[in-house]
């Protein structure tokens, strides 16, 4: 009798011990669900230009084009040349393009890529910015 | 039904309760951990926003008084100088409104702060920003934001000055 009661109590205490763990895990889950946001990732880490007055979230399904300070162009995580961008724009004709640039890039460096994108009048070109104080 | 009674006279197991098994919490924890891992890996706390560079509204010509009006051109200067047309150079924001009027056969280019320039602009007419080659993207964004906060919706980024794609008319 004592053995059976001992086994029952140990099984119950093992389940009881898990309840605070589940509580904490659920809290963490709710925190990440509410506070975080799922956004498209870019292949390189660039310092986006800062714009505090903007409250226009990006569309995740748009084409992501990254122009680094060294002049490397990424099309949805693939390194491409300016000619390939031109070709792909003609073939796919995306309606929305998100342009990720470092804030220190000069207008003359941006000009060739921007000319290729501007040639397609139906394409909505968006420059991606962050708010000041963001990580 | 027979029941086993413990020393405290509490029935431990009955035949009906033997058939019922408690729900294991292990599977629940597994699922919750997997969800937690997913959200930890995919979530980001950096909120990215977008600034539109090309809009149909900015590209449309405005018909005013039965005449088609060309967009207003603003030049962003490379250096941070303000030329007040008297040869004095002071450090300030460098913007210029390229007017279509001719003064002694030349375009009048008066470089001033954008905040002062805004008072001379017509919100109904599209604005095209023309940066000089060494102007950084951050400055272009700042000027776009400043114009947007002054309720200028028809703003777009034009070609970089000095490149072959830029043509500024010298005559009205």
PDB file of C-alpha atoms in Angstrom:
ATOM      1  CA  UNK A   1       0.000   0.000   0.000  1.00  0.00           C
ATOM      2  CA  UNK A   2       2.748   2.372   0.925  1.00  0.00           C
ATOM      3  CA  UNK A   3       4.661   1.497  -2.251  1.00  0.00           C
ATOM      4  CA  UNK A   4       1.680   2.231  -4.480  1.00  0.00           C
ATOM      5  CA  UNK A   5       0.998   5.522  -2.773  1.00  0.00           C
ATOM      6  CA  UNK A   6       4.700   6.434  -3.120  1.00  0.00           C
ATOM      7  CA  UNK A   7       4.635   5.787  -6.884  1.00  0.00           C
ATOM      8  CA  UNK A   8       1.440   7.776  -7.331  1.00  0.00           C
ATOM      9  CA  UNK A   9       2.797  10.727  -5.398  1.00  0.00           C
ATOM     10  CA  UNK A  10       6.083  10.740  -7.381  1.00  0.00           C
ATOM     11  CA  UNK A  11       4.185  10.682 -10.718  1.00  0.00           C
ATOM     12  CA  UNK A  12       1.999  13.539  -9.598  1.00  0.00           C
ATOM     13  CA  UNK A  13       4.957  15.564  -8.338  1.00  0.00           C
ATOM     14  CA  UNK A  14       6.806  15.120 -11.649  1.00  0.00           C
ATOM     15  CA  UNK A  15       3.834  16.544 -13.546  1.00  0.00           C
ATOM     16  CA  UNK A  16       3.406  19.306 -10.991  1.00  0.00           C
ATOM     17  CA  UNK A  17       7.054  20.275 -11.367  1.00  0.00           C
ATOM     18  CA  UNK A  18       6.569  20.815 -15.099  1.00  0.00           C
ATOM     19  CA  UNK A  19       3.759  23.340 -14.711  1.00  0.00           C
ATOM     20  CA  UNK A  20       5.957  26.388 -13.888  1.00  0.00           C
ATOM     21  CA  UNK A  21       8.198  25.473 -16.816  1.00  0.00           C
ATOM     22  CA  UNK A  22       5.198  25.454 -19.127  1.00  0.00           C
ATOM     23  CA  UNK A  23       4.110  28.792 -17.708  1.00  0.00           C
ATOM     24  CA  UNK A  24       7.458  30.388 -18.467  1.00  0.00           C
ATOM     25  CA  UNK A  25       7.650  28.888 -21.914  1.00  0.00           C
ATOM     26  CA  UNK A  26       4.164  30.148 -22.771  1.00  0.00           C
ATOM     27  CA  UNK A  27       5.080  33.610 -21.519  1.00  0.00           C
ATOM     28  CA  UNK A  28       8.161  33.667 -23.712  1.00  0.00           C
ATOM     29  CA  UNK A  29       6.138  32.445 -26.655  1.00  0.00           C
ATOM     30  CA  UNK A  30       3.519  35.148 -26.221  1.00  0.00           C
ATOM     31  CA  UNK A  31       6.238  37.784 -25.848  1.00  0.00           C
ATOM     32  CA  UNK A  32       7.913  36.825 -29.108  1.00  0.00           C
ATOM     33  CA  UNK A  33       4.591  36.535 -30.909  1.00  0.00           C
ATOM     34  CA  UNK A  34       3.439  39.983 -29.829  1.00  0.00           C
ATOM     35  CA  UNK A  35       6.649  42.022 -29.725  1.00  0.00           C
ATOM     36  CA  UNK A  36       8.507  40.553 -32.668  1.00  0.00           C
ATOM     37  CA  UNK A  37       7.635  40.823 -36.297  1.00  0.00           C
ATOM     38  CA  UNK A  38       8.435  38.489 -39.141  1.00  0.00           C
ATOM     39  CA  UNK A  39      10.217  40.391 -41.898  1.00  0.00           C
ATOM     40  CA  UNK A  40      12.171  39.293 -44.954  1.00  0.00           C
ATOM     41  CA  UNK A  41      15.840  38.881 -44.239  1.00  0.00           C
ATOM     42  CA  UNK A  42      18.613  40.398 -46.324  1.00  0.00           C
ATOM     43  CA  UNK A  43      21.893  38.586 -47.020  1.00  0.00           C
ATOM     44  CA  UNK A  44      24.220  41.329 -45.768  1.00  0.00           C
ATOM     45  CA  UNK A  45      24.174  43.617 -42.801  1.00  0.00           C
ATOM     46  CA  UNK A  46      23.924  47.220 -43.956  1.00  0.00           C
ATOM     47  CA  UNK A  47      23.187  50.373 -42.027  1.00  0.00           C
ATOM     48  CA  UNK A  48      19.885  51.545 -43.436  1.00  0.00           C
ATOM     49  CA  UNK A  49      19.223  55.291 -43.657  1.00  0.00           C
ATOM     50  CA  UNK A  50      17.292  56.725 -40.742  1.00  0.00           C
ATOM     51  CA  UNK A  51      13.851  58.254 -41.177  1.00  0.00           C
ATOM     52  CA  UNK A  52      11.864  58.972 -38.035  1.00  0.00           C
ATOM     53  CA  UNK A  53       8.678  60.335 -39.530  1.00  0.00           C
ATOM     54  CA  UNK A  54       7.919  57.260 -41.593  1.00  0.00           C
ATOM     55  CA  UNK A  55       5.270  54.806 -40.473  1.00  0.00           C
ATOM     56  CA  UNK A  56       4.929  52.715 -43.576  1.00  0.00           C
ATOM     57  CA  UNK A  57       5.717  49.028 -42.962  1.00  0.00           C
ATOM     58  CA  UNK A  58       7.363  47.142 -45.790  1.00  0.00           C
ATOM     59  CA  UNK A  59       5.628  44.512 -47.854  1.00  0.00           C
ATOM     60  CA  UNK A  60       7.373  41.197 -47.290  1.00  0.00           C
ATOM     61  CA  UNK A  61       6.433  39.732 -50.665  1.00  0.00           C
ATOM     62  CA  UNK A  62       8.187  42.459 -52.655  1.00  0.00           C
ATOM     63  CA  UNK A  63      11.513  41.829 -54.369  1.00  0.00           C
ATOM     64  CA  UNK A  64      14.403  42.663 -52.028  1.00  0.00           C
ATOM     65  CA  UNK A  65      17.336  44.398 -53.721  1.00  0.00           C
ATOM     66  CA  UNK A  66      20.390  45.275 -51.639  1.00  0.00           C
ATOM     67  CA  UNK A  67      23.142  47.652 -52.734  1.00  0.00           C
ATOM     68  CA  UNK A  68      26.174  47.589 -50.483  1.00  0.00           C
ATOM     69  CA  UNK A  69      28.794  50.289 -50.074  1.00  0.00           C
ATOM     70  CA  UNK A  70      31.212  48.226 -52.176  1.00  0.00           C
ATOM     71  CA  UNK A  71      28.820  48.217 -55.099  1.00  0.00           C
ATOM     72  CA  UNK A  72      27.612  44.619 -54.745  1.00  0.00           C
ATOM     73  CA  UNK A  73      24.005  44.102 -55.744  1.00  0.00           C
ATOM     74  CA  UNK A  74      21.847  41.371 -54.252  1.00  0.00           C
ATOM     75  CA  UNK A  75      18.542  40.264 -55.774  1.00  0.00           C
ATOM     76  CA  UNK A  76      16.632  38.258 -53.173  1.00  0.00           C
ATOM     77  CA  UNK A  77      19.844  37.011 -51.513  1.00  0.00           C
ATOM     78  CA  UNK A  78      21.636  36.300 -54.820  1.00  0.00           C
ATOM     79  CA  UNK A  79      24.587  38.359 -56.008  1.00  0.00           C
ATOM     80  CA  UNK A  80      23.782  39.805 -59.427  1.00  0.00           C
ATOM     81  CA  UNK A  81      25.209  42.306 -61.868  1.00  0.00           C
ATOM     82  CA  UNK A  82      23.425  45.403 -63.084  1.00  0.00           C
ATOM     83  CA  UNK A  83      22.848  43.747 -66.454  1.00  0.00           C
ATOM     84  CA  UNK A  84      21.208  40.781 -64.785  1.00  0.00           C
ATOM     85  CA  UNK A  85      18.976  43.115 -62.804  1.00  0.00           C
ATOM     86  CA  UNK A  86      17.913  44.687 -66.089  1.00  0.00           C
ATOM     87  CA  UNK A  87      17.221  41.277 -67.605  1.00  0.00           C
ATOM     88  CA  UNK A  88      15.304  39.975 -64.610  1.00  0.00           C
ATOM     89  CA  UNK A  89      13.245  43.164 -64.404  1.00  0.00           C
ATOM     90  CA  UNK A  90      12.220  42.694 -68.031  1.00  0.00           C
ATOM     91  CA  UNK A  91      11.413  39.019 -67.560  1.00  0.00           C
ATOM     92  CA  UNK A  92       9.616  39.131 -64.219  1.00  0.00           C
ATOM     93  CA  UNK A  93       8.357  42.761 -64.157  1.00  0.00           C
ATOM     94  CA  UNK A  94       7.841  42.850 -60.392  1.00  0.00           C
ATOM     95  CA  UNK A  95       5.245  45.322 -59.197  1.00  0.00           C
ATOM     96  CA  UNK A  96       7.014  46.105 -55.926  1.00  0.00           C
ATOM     97  CA  UNK A  97      10.714  46.450 -55.220  1.00  0.00           C
ATOM     98  CA  UNK A  98      12.235  47.108 -51.798  1.00  0.00           C
ATOM     99  CA  UNK A  99      15.602  48.819 -52.152  1.00  0.00           C
ATOM    100  CA  UNK A 100      17.960  48.312 -49.203  1.00  0.00           C
ATOM    101  CA  UNK A 101      20.796  50.850 -49.260  1.00  0.00           C
ATOM    102  CA  UNK A 102      23.376  51.970 -46.766  1.00  0.00           C
ATOM    103  CA  UNK A 103      22.844  55.566 -45.745  1.00  0.00           C
ATOM    104  CA  UNK A 104      26.393  56.441 -46.752  1.00  0.00           C
ATOM    105  CA  UNK A 105      25.991  55.435 -50.402  1.00  0.00           C
ATOM    106  CA  UNK A 106      26.349  58.368 -52.768  1.00  0.00           C
ATOM    107  CA  UNK A 107      23.874  59.385 -55.408  1.00  0.00           C
ATOM    108  CA  UNK A 108      26.330  58.668 -58.217  1.00  0.00           C
ATOM    109  CA  UNK A 109      26.735  55.069 -57.014  1.00  0.00           C
ATOM    110  CA  UNK A 110      22.989  54.605 -56.843  1.00  0.00           C
ATOM    111  CA  UNK A 111      22.300  56.111 -60.270  1.00  0.00           C
ATOM    112  CA  UNK A 112      22.867  53.036 -62.543  1.00  0.00           C
ATOM    113  CA  UNK A 113      20.650  50.764 -60.442  1.00  0.00           C
ATOM    114  CA  UNK A 114      17.977  53.388 -60.052  1.00  0.00           C
ATOM    115  CA  UNK A 115      17.916  54.030 -63.813  1.00  0.00           C
ATOM    116  CA  UNK A 116      17.304  50.337 -64.460  1.00  0.00           C
ATOM    117  CA  UNK A 117      14.463  50.255 -61.955  1.00  0.00           C
ATOM    118  CA  UNK A 118      12.925  53.542 -63.090  1.00  0.00           C
ATOM    119  CA  UNK A 119      12.676  52.265 -66.668  1.00  0.00           C
ATOM    120  CA  UNK A 120       9.738  50.158 -65.506  1.00  0.00           C
ATOM    121  CA  UNK A 121       6.968  52.635 -64.850  1.00  0.00           C
ATOM    122  CA  UNK A 122       4.674  50.062 -63.281  1.00  0.00           C
ATOM    123  CA  UNK A 123       7.171  49.083 -60.605  1.00  0.00           C
ATOM    124  CA  UNK A 124       6.736  50.646 -57.177  1.00  0.00           C
ATOM    125  CA  UNK A 125      10.210  51.394 -55.836  1.00  0.00           C
ATOM    126  CA  UNK A 126      10.506  51.744 -52.068  1.00  0.00           C
ATOM    127  CA  UNK A 127      13.595  52.796 -50.183  1.00  0.00           C
ATOM    128  CA  UNK A 128      13.898  50.947 -46.870  1.00  0.00           C
ATOM    129  CA  UNK A 129      14.632  52.967 -43.754  1.00  0.00           C
ATOM    130  CA  UNK A 130      14.771  52.417 -40.023  1.00  0.00           C
ATOM    131  CA  UNK A 131      13.733  54.629 -37.148  1.00  0.00           C
ATOM    132  CA  UNK A 132      16.333  56.338 -35.020  1.00  0.00           C
ATOM    133  CA  UNK A 133      17.160  54.369 -31.924  1.00  0.00           C
ATOM    134  CA  UNK A 134      16.280  51.036 -33.505  1.00  0.00           C
ATOM    135  CA  UNK A 135      18.757  48.207 -32.978  1.00  0.00           C
TER     136      UNK A 135
ATOM    137  CA  UNK B   1     -16.375  -2.235  -7.970  1.00  0.00           C
ATOM    138  CA  UNK B   2     -13.489  -3.213  -5.797  1.00  0.00           C
ATOM    139  CA  UNK B   3     -11.243  -0.492  -4.610  1.00  0.00           C
ATOM    140  CA  UNK B   4      -7.939  -0.504  -2.869  1.00  0.00           C
ATOM    141  CA  UNK B   5      -8.105   1.631   0.188  1.00  0.00           C
ATOM    142  CA  UNK B   6      -4.971   3.201   1.616  1.00  0.00           C
ATOM    143  CA  UNK B   7      -4.231   3.741   5.247  1.00  0.00           C
ATOM    144  CA  UNK B   8      -6.065   7.090   5.066  1.00  0.00           C
ATOM    145  CA  UNK B   9      -9.183   5.348   3.773  1.00  0.00           C
ATOM    146  CA  UNK B  10      -8.821   7.095   0.410  1.00  0.00           C
ATOM    147  CA  UNK B  11      -9.607   4.817  -2.497  1.00  0.00           C
ATOM    148  CA  UNK B  12      -6.458   4.658  -4.604  1.00  0.00           C
ATOM    149  CA  UNK B  13      -7.580   2.874  -7.700  1.00  0.00           C
ATOM    150  CA  UNK B  14     -10.945   1.805  -8.918  1.00  0.00           C
ATOM    151  CA  UNK B  15     -11.613  -0.234 -12.007  1.00  0.00           C
ATOM    152  CA  UNK B  16     -13.127   2.785 -13.805  1.00  0.00           C
ATOM    153  CA  UNK B  17     -10.318   5.120 -12.902  1.00  0.00           C
ATOM    154  CA  UNK B  18      -7.738   2.496 -13.910  1.00  0.00           C
ATOM    155  CA  UNK B  19      -9.035   2.729 -17.466  1.00  0.00           C
ATOM    156  CA  UNK B  20      -8.527   6.516 -17.469  1.00  0.00           C
ATOM    157  CA  UNK B  21      -4.985   7.710 -17.943  1.00  0.00           C
ATOM    158  CA  UNK B  22      -3.748  11.201 -17.254  1.00  0.00           C
ATOM    159  CA  UNK B  23      -2.664  13.380 -20.174  1.00  0.00           C
ATOM    160  CA  UNK B  24       1.114  13.550 -20.457  1.00  0.00           C
ATOM    161  CA  UNK B  25       2.516  17.080 -20.439  1.00  0.00           C
ATOM    162  CA  UNK B  26       5.681  16.092 -22.286  1.00  0.00           C
ATOM    163  CA  UNK B  27       4.138  16.329 -25.737  1.00  0.00           C
ATOM    164  CA  UNK B  28       2.664  19.737 -24.917  1.00  0.00           C
ATOM    165  CA  UNK B  29       6.052  21.022 -23.825  1.00  0.00           C
ATOM    166  CA  UNK B  30       7.625  19.721 -27.038  1.00  0.00           C
ATOM    167  CA  UNK B  31       5.122  21.574 -29.204  1.00  0.00           C
ATOM    168  CA  UNK B  32       5.410  24.773 -27.208  1.00  0.00           C
ATOM    169  CA  UNK B  33       9.211  24.676 -27.343  1.00  0.00           C
ATOM    170  CA  UNK B  34       9.142  24.177 -31.103  1.00  0.00           C
ATOM    171  CA  UNK B  35       6.823  27.178 -31.492  1.00  0.00           C
ATOM    172  CA  UNK B  36       9.070  29.199 -29.228  1.00  0.00           C
ATOM    173  CA  UNK B  37      12.160  28.295 -31.245  1.00  0.00           C
ATOM    174  CA  UNK B  38      10.376  29.235 -34.453  1.00  0.00           C
ATOM    175  CA  UNK B  39       9.372  32.665 -33.223  1.00  0.00           C
ATOM    176  CA  UNK B  40      12.765  33.305 -31.618  1.00  0.00           C
ATOM    177  CA  UNK B  41      14.560  32.570 -34.882  1.00  0.00           C
ATOM    178  CA  UNK B  42      12.227  34.306 -37.303  1.00  0.00           C
ATOM    179  CA  UNK B  43      11.162  37.383 -35.350  1.00  0.00           C
ATOM    180  CA  UNK B  44      13.001  40.635 -35.557  1.00  0.00           C
ATOM    181  CA  UNK B  45      12.625  43.719 -33.404  1.00  0.00           C
ATOM    182  CA  UNK B  46      13.956  46.115 -36.023  1.00  0.00           C
ATOM    183  CA  UNK B  47      10.977  47.698 -37.709  1.00  0.00           C
ATOM    184  CA  UNK B  48      11.796  48.497 -41.306  1.00  0.00           C
ATOM    185  CA  UNK B  49       9.760  51.156 -43.073  1.00  0.00           C
ATOM    186  CA  UNK B  50       9.600  52.194 -46.689  1.00  0.00           C
ATOM    187  CA  UNK B  51       9.797  55.496 -48.477  1.00  0.00           C
ATOM    188  CA  UNK B  52       8.338  55.447 -51.956  1.00  0.00           C
ATOM    189  CA  UNK B  53      10.635  56.861 -54.602  1.00  0.00           C
ATOM    190  CA  UNK B  54       8.455  56.772 -57.620  1.00  0.00           C
ATOM    191  CA  UNK B  55       4.772  57.438 -57.656  1.00  0.00           C
ATOM    192  CA  UNK B  56       2.328  57.937 -60.435  1.00  0.00           C
ATOM    193  CA  UNK B  57       1.114  61.125 -58.773  1.00  0.00           C
ATOM    194  CA  UNK B  58       4.558  62.693 -58.840  1.00  0.00           C
ATOM    195  CA  UNK B  59       5.063  61.682 -62.450  1.00  0.00           C
ATOM    196  CA  UNK B  60       1.813  63.161 -63.693  1.00  0.00           C
ATOM    197  CA  UNK B  61       1.915  66.544 -65.312  1.00  0.00           C
ATOM    198  CA  UNK B  62      -0.252  69.193 -63.799  1.00  0.00           C
ATOM    199  CA  UNK B  63      -2.474  71.243 -65.965  1.00  0.00           C
ATOM    200  CA  UNK B  64      -2.781  74.691 -64.544  1.00  0.00           C
ATOM    201  CA  UNK B  65      -4.656  77.460 -66.260  1.00  0.00           C
ATOM    202  CA  UNK B  66      -4.880  75.281 -69.373  1.00  0.00           C
ATOM    203  CA  UNK B  67      -1.109  74.936 -69.514  1.00  0.00           C
ATOM    204  CA  UNK B  68       0.923  71.870 -68.683  1.00  0.00           C
ATOM    205  CA  UNK B  69       3.172  72.725 -65.774  1.00  0.00           C
ATOM    206  CA  UNK B  70       6.586  71.189 -65.428  1.00  0.00           C
ATOM    207  CA  UNK B  71       7.627  69.822 -62.041  1.00  0.00           C
ATOM    208  CA  UNK B  72       9.579  71.944 -59.618  1.00  0.00           C
ATOM    209  CA  UNK B  73      13.229  70.939 -59.438  1.00  0.00           C
ATOM    210  CA  UNK B  74      15.218  70.993 -56.226  1.00  0.00           C
ATOM    211  CA  UNK B  75      18.968  70.472 -56.322  1.00  0.00           C
ATOM    212  CA  UNK B  76      20.740  68.987 -53.327  1.00  0.00           C
ATOM    213  CA  UNK B  77      24.272  70.315 -53.222  1.00  0.00           C
ATOM    214  CA  UNK B  78      27.254  68.142 -52.333  1.00  0.00           C
ATOM    215  CA  UNK B  79      28.857  70.538 -49.977  1.00  0.00           C
ATOM    216  CA  UNK B  80      27.081  71.938 -47.035  1.00  0.00           C
ATOM    217  CA  UNK B  81      27.246  75.519 -48.203  1.00  0.00           C
ATOM    218  CA  UNK B  82      24.659  78.158 -48.665  1.00  0.00           C
ATOM    219  CA  UNK B  83      25.285  80.687 -51.346  1.00  0.00           C
ATOM    220  CA  UNK B  84      23.182  83.745 -50.780  1.00  0.00           C
ATOM    221  CA  UNK B  85      24.063  85.147 -54.184  1.00  0.00           C
ATOM    222  CA  UNK B  86      26.401  87.674 -52.664  1.00  0.00           C
ATOM    223  CA  UNK B  87      29.467  85.510 -52.585  1.00  0.00           C
ATOM    224  CA  UNK B  88      29.123  84.656 -48.907  1.00  0.00           C
ATOM    225  CA  UNK B  89      29.365  81.035 -48.029  1.00  0.00           C
ATOM    226  CA  UNK B  90      27.896  79.857 -44.769  1.00  0.00           C
ATOM    227  CA  UNK B  91      27.586  76.325 -43.536  1.00  0.00           C
ATOM    228  CA  UNK B  92      24.010  75.192 -43.645  1.00  0.00           C
ATOM    229  CA  UNK B  93      21.808  72.756 -45.528  1.00  0.00           C
ATOM    230  CA  UNK B  94      22.492  73.026 -49.218  1.00  0.00           C
ATOM    231  CA  UNK B  95      19.406  73.035 -51.365  1.00  0.00           C
ATOM    232  CA  UNK B  96      18.542  75.035 -54.420  1.00  0.00           C
ATOM    233  CA  UNK B  97      15.346  75.610 -56.270  1.00  0.00           C
ATOM    234  CA  UNK B  98      16.008  75.500 -59.962  1.00  0.00           C
ATOM    235  CA  UNK B  99      13.668  78.097 -61.289  1.00  0.00           C
ATOM    236  CA  UNK B 100      12.676  78.454 -64.830  1.00  0.00           C
ATOM    237  CA  UNK B 101      13.198  82.175 -64.925  1.00  0.00           C
ATOM    238  CA  UNK B 102      16.215  83.591 -66.621  1.00  0.00           C
ATOM    239  CA  UNK B 103      18.284  86.301 -65.008  1.00  0.00           C
ATOM    240  CA  UNK B 104      20.803  87.852 -67.382  1.00  0.00           C
ATOM    241  CA  UNK B 105      20.629  84.748 -69.538  1.00  0.00           C
ATOM    242  CA  UNK B 106      21.326  82.376 -66.644  1.00  0.00           C
ATOM    243  CA  UNK B 107      19.145  80.280 -64.441  1.00  0.00           C
ATOM    244  CA  UNK B 108      18.805  81.882 -61.101  1.00  0.00           C
ATOM    245  CA  UNK B 109      20.174  79.415 -58.618  1.00  0.00           C
ATOM    246  CA  UNK B 110      19.846  80.483 -55.088  1.00  0.00           C
ATOM    247  CA  UNK B 111      21.029  77.984 -52.530  1.00  0.00           C
ATOM    248  CA  UNK B 112      19.212  78.009 -49.253  1.00  0.00           C
ATOM    249  CA  UNK B 113      17.854  75.782 -46.519  1.00  0.00           C
ATOM    250  CA  UNK B 114      15.058  73.467 -47.486  1.00  0.00           C
ATOM    251  CA  UNK B 115      12.831  74.880 -44.769  1.00  0.00           C
ATOM    252  CA  UNK B 116      13.077  78.301 -46.426  1.00  0.00           C
ATOM    253  CA  UNK B 117      12.733  76.796 -49.875  1.00  0.00           C
ATOM    254  CA  UNK B 118       9.482  75.066 -48.962  1.00  0.00           C
ATOM    255  CA  UNK B 119       7.731  78.414 -48.644  1.00  0.00           C
ATOM    256  CA  UNK B 120       8.407  79.056 -52.342  1.00  0.00           C
ATOM    257  CA  UNK B 121       7.043  75.726 -53.531  1.00  0.00           C
ATOM    258  CA  UNK B 122       3.580  74.960 -54.821  1.00  0.00           C
ATOM    259  CA  UNK B 123       2.137  71.768 -53.260  1.00  0.00           C
ATOM    260  CA  UNK B 124      -0.062  71.175 -56.290  1.00  0.00           C
ATOM    261  CA  UNK B 125       2.919  70.816 -58.621  1.00  0.00           C
ATOM    262  CA  UNK B 126       5.158  67.783 -58.543  1.00  0.00           C
ATOM    263  CA  UNK B 127       8.624  68.142 -57.052  1.00  0.00           C
ATOM    264  CA  UNK B 128      11.670  66.364 -58.415  1.00  0.00           C
ATOM    265  CA  UNK B 129      14.792  66.154 -56.265  1.00  0.00           C
ATOM    266  CA  UNK B 130      18.065  66.249 -58.184  1.00  0.00           C
ATOM    267  CA  UNK B 131      21.052  65.295 -56.050  1.00  0.00           C
ATOM    268  CA  UNK B 132      24.604  66.175 -56.975  1.00  0.00           C
ATOM    269  CA  UNK B 133      26.879  63.120 -57.386  1.00  0.00           C
ATOM    270  CA  UNK B 134      28.471  63.017 -53.916  1.00  0.00           C
ATOM    271  CA  UNK B 135      25.255  63.569 -51.974  1.00  0.00           C
ATOM    272  CA  UNK B 136      24.574  60.656 -49.642  1.00  0.00           C
ATOM    273  CA  UNK B 137      21.367  58.664 -49.552  1.00  0.00           C
ATOM    274  CA  UNK B 138      20.736  59.760 -45.957  1.00  0.00           C
ATOM    275  CA  UNK B 139      20.537  63.391 -47.082  1.00  0.00           C
ATOM    276  CA  UNK B 140      18.161  62.467 -49.883  1.00  0.00           C
ATOM    277  CA  UNK B 141      15.942  60.661 -47.376  1.00  0.00           C
ATOM    278  CA  UNK B 142      16.055  63.620 -44.986  1.00  0.00           C
ATOM    279  CA  UNK B 143      14.927  65.973 -47.715  1.00  0.00           C
ATOM    280  CA  UNK B 144      12.141  63.601 -48.790  1.00  0.00           C
ATOM    281  CA  UNK B 145      10.946  63.396 -45.184  1.00  0.00           C
ATOM    282  CA  UNK B 146      11.097  67.139 -44.732  1.00  0.00           C
ATOM    283  CA  UNK B 147       8.983  67.680 -47.824  1.00  0.00           C
ATOM    284  CA  UNK B 148       6.554  64.984 -46.764  1.00  0.00           C
ATOM    285  CA  UNK B 149       6.133  66.514 -43.327  1.00  0.00           C
ATOM    286  CA  UNK B 150       5.348  69.827 -45.053  1.00  0.00           C
ATOM    287  CA  UNK B 151       2.492  67.993 -46.838  1.00  0.00           C
ATOM    288  CA  UNK B 152       4.161  67.750 -50.227  1.00  0.00           C
ATOM    289  CA  UNK B 153       2.897  64.411 -51.505  1.00  0.00           C
ATOM    290  CA  UNK B 154       4.018  64.686 -55.130  1.00  0.00           C
ATOM    291  CA  UNK B 155       7.741  64.185 -54.609  1.00  0.00           C
ATOM    292  CA  UNK B 156      10.070  61.943 -56.518  1.00  0.00           C
ATOM    293  CA  UNK B 157      13.792  61.407 -56.864  1.00  0.00           C
ATOM    294  CA  UNK B 158      15.216  62.452 -60.197  1.00  0.00           C
ATOM    295  CA  UNK B 159      18.506  61.671 -61.866  1.00  0.00           C
ATOM    296  CA  UNK B 160      21.830  62.584 -60.366  1.00  0.00           C
ATOM    297  CA  UNK B 161      23.171  65.884 -61.653  1.00  0.00           C
ATOM    298  CA  UNK B 162      26.168  65.717 -63.884  1.00  0.00           C
ATOM    299  CA  UNK B 163      25.355  62.302 -65.320  1.00  0.00           C
ATOM    300  CA  UNK B 164      24.490  61.820 -68.949  1.00  0.00           C
ATOM    301  CA  UNK B 165      20.890  61.070 -68.086  1.00  0.00           C
ATOM    302  CA  UNK B 166      20.322  64.514 -66.627  1.00  0.00           C
ATOM    303  CA  UNK B 167      19.209  67.245 -68.910  1.00  0.00           C
ATOM    304  CA  UNK B 168      18.308  70.592 -67.523  1.00  0.00           C
ATOM    305  CA  UNK B 169      16.735  72.924 -69.972  1.00  0.00           C
ATOM    306  CA  UNK B 170      18.494  76.213 -70.284  1.00  0.00           C
ATOM    307  CA  UNK B 171      15.585  78.006 -71.805  1.00  0.00           C
ATOM    308  CA  UNK B 172      12.021  78.319 -70.692  1.00  0.00           C
TER     309      UNK B 172
END
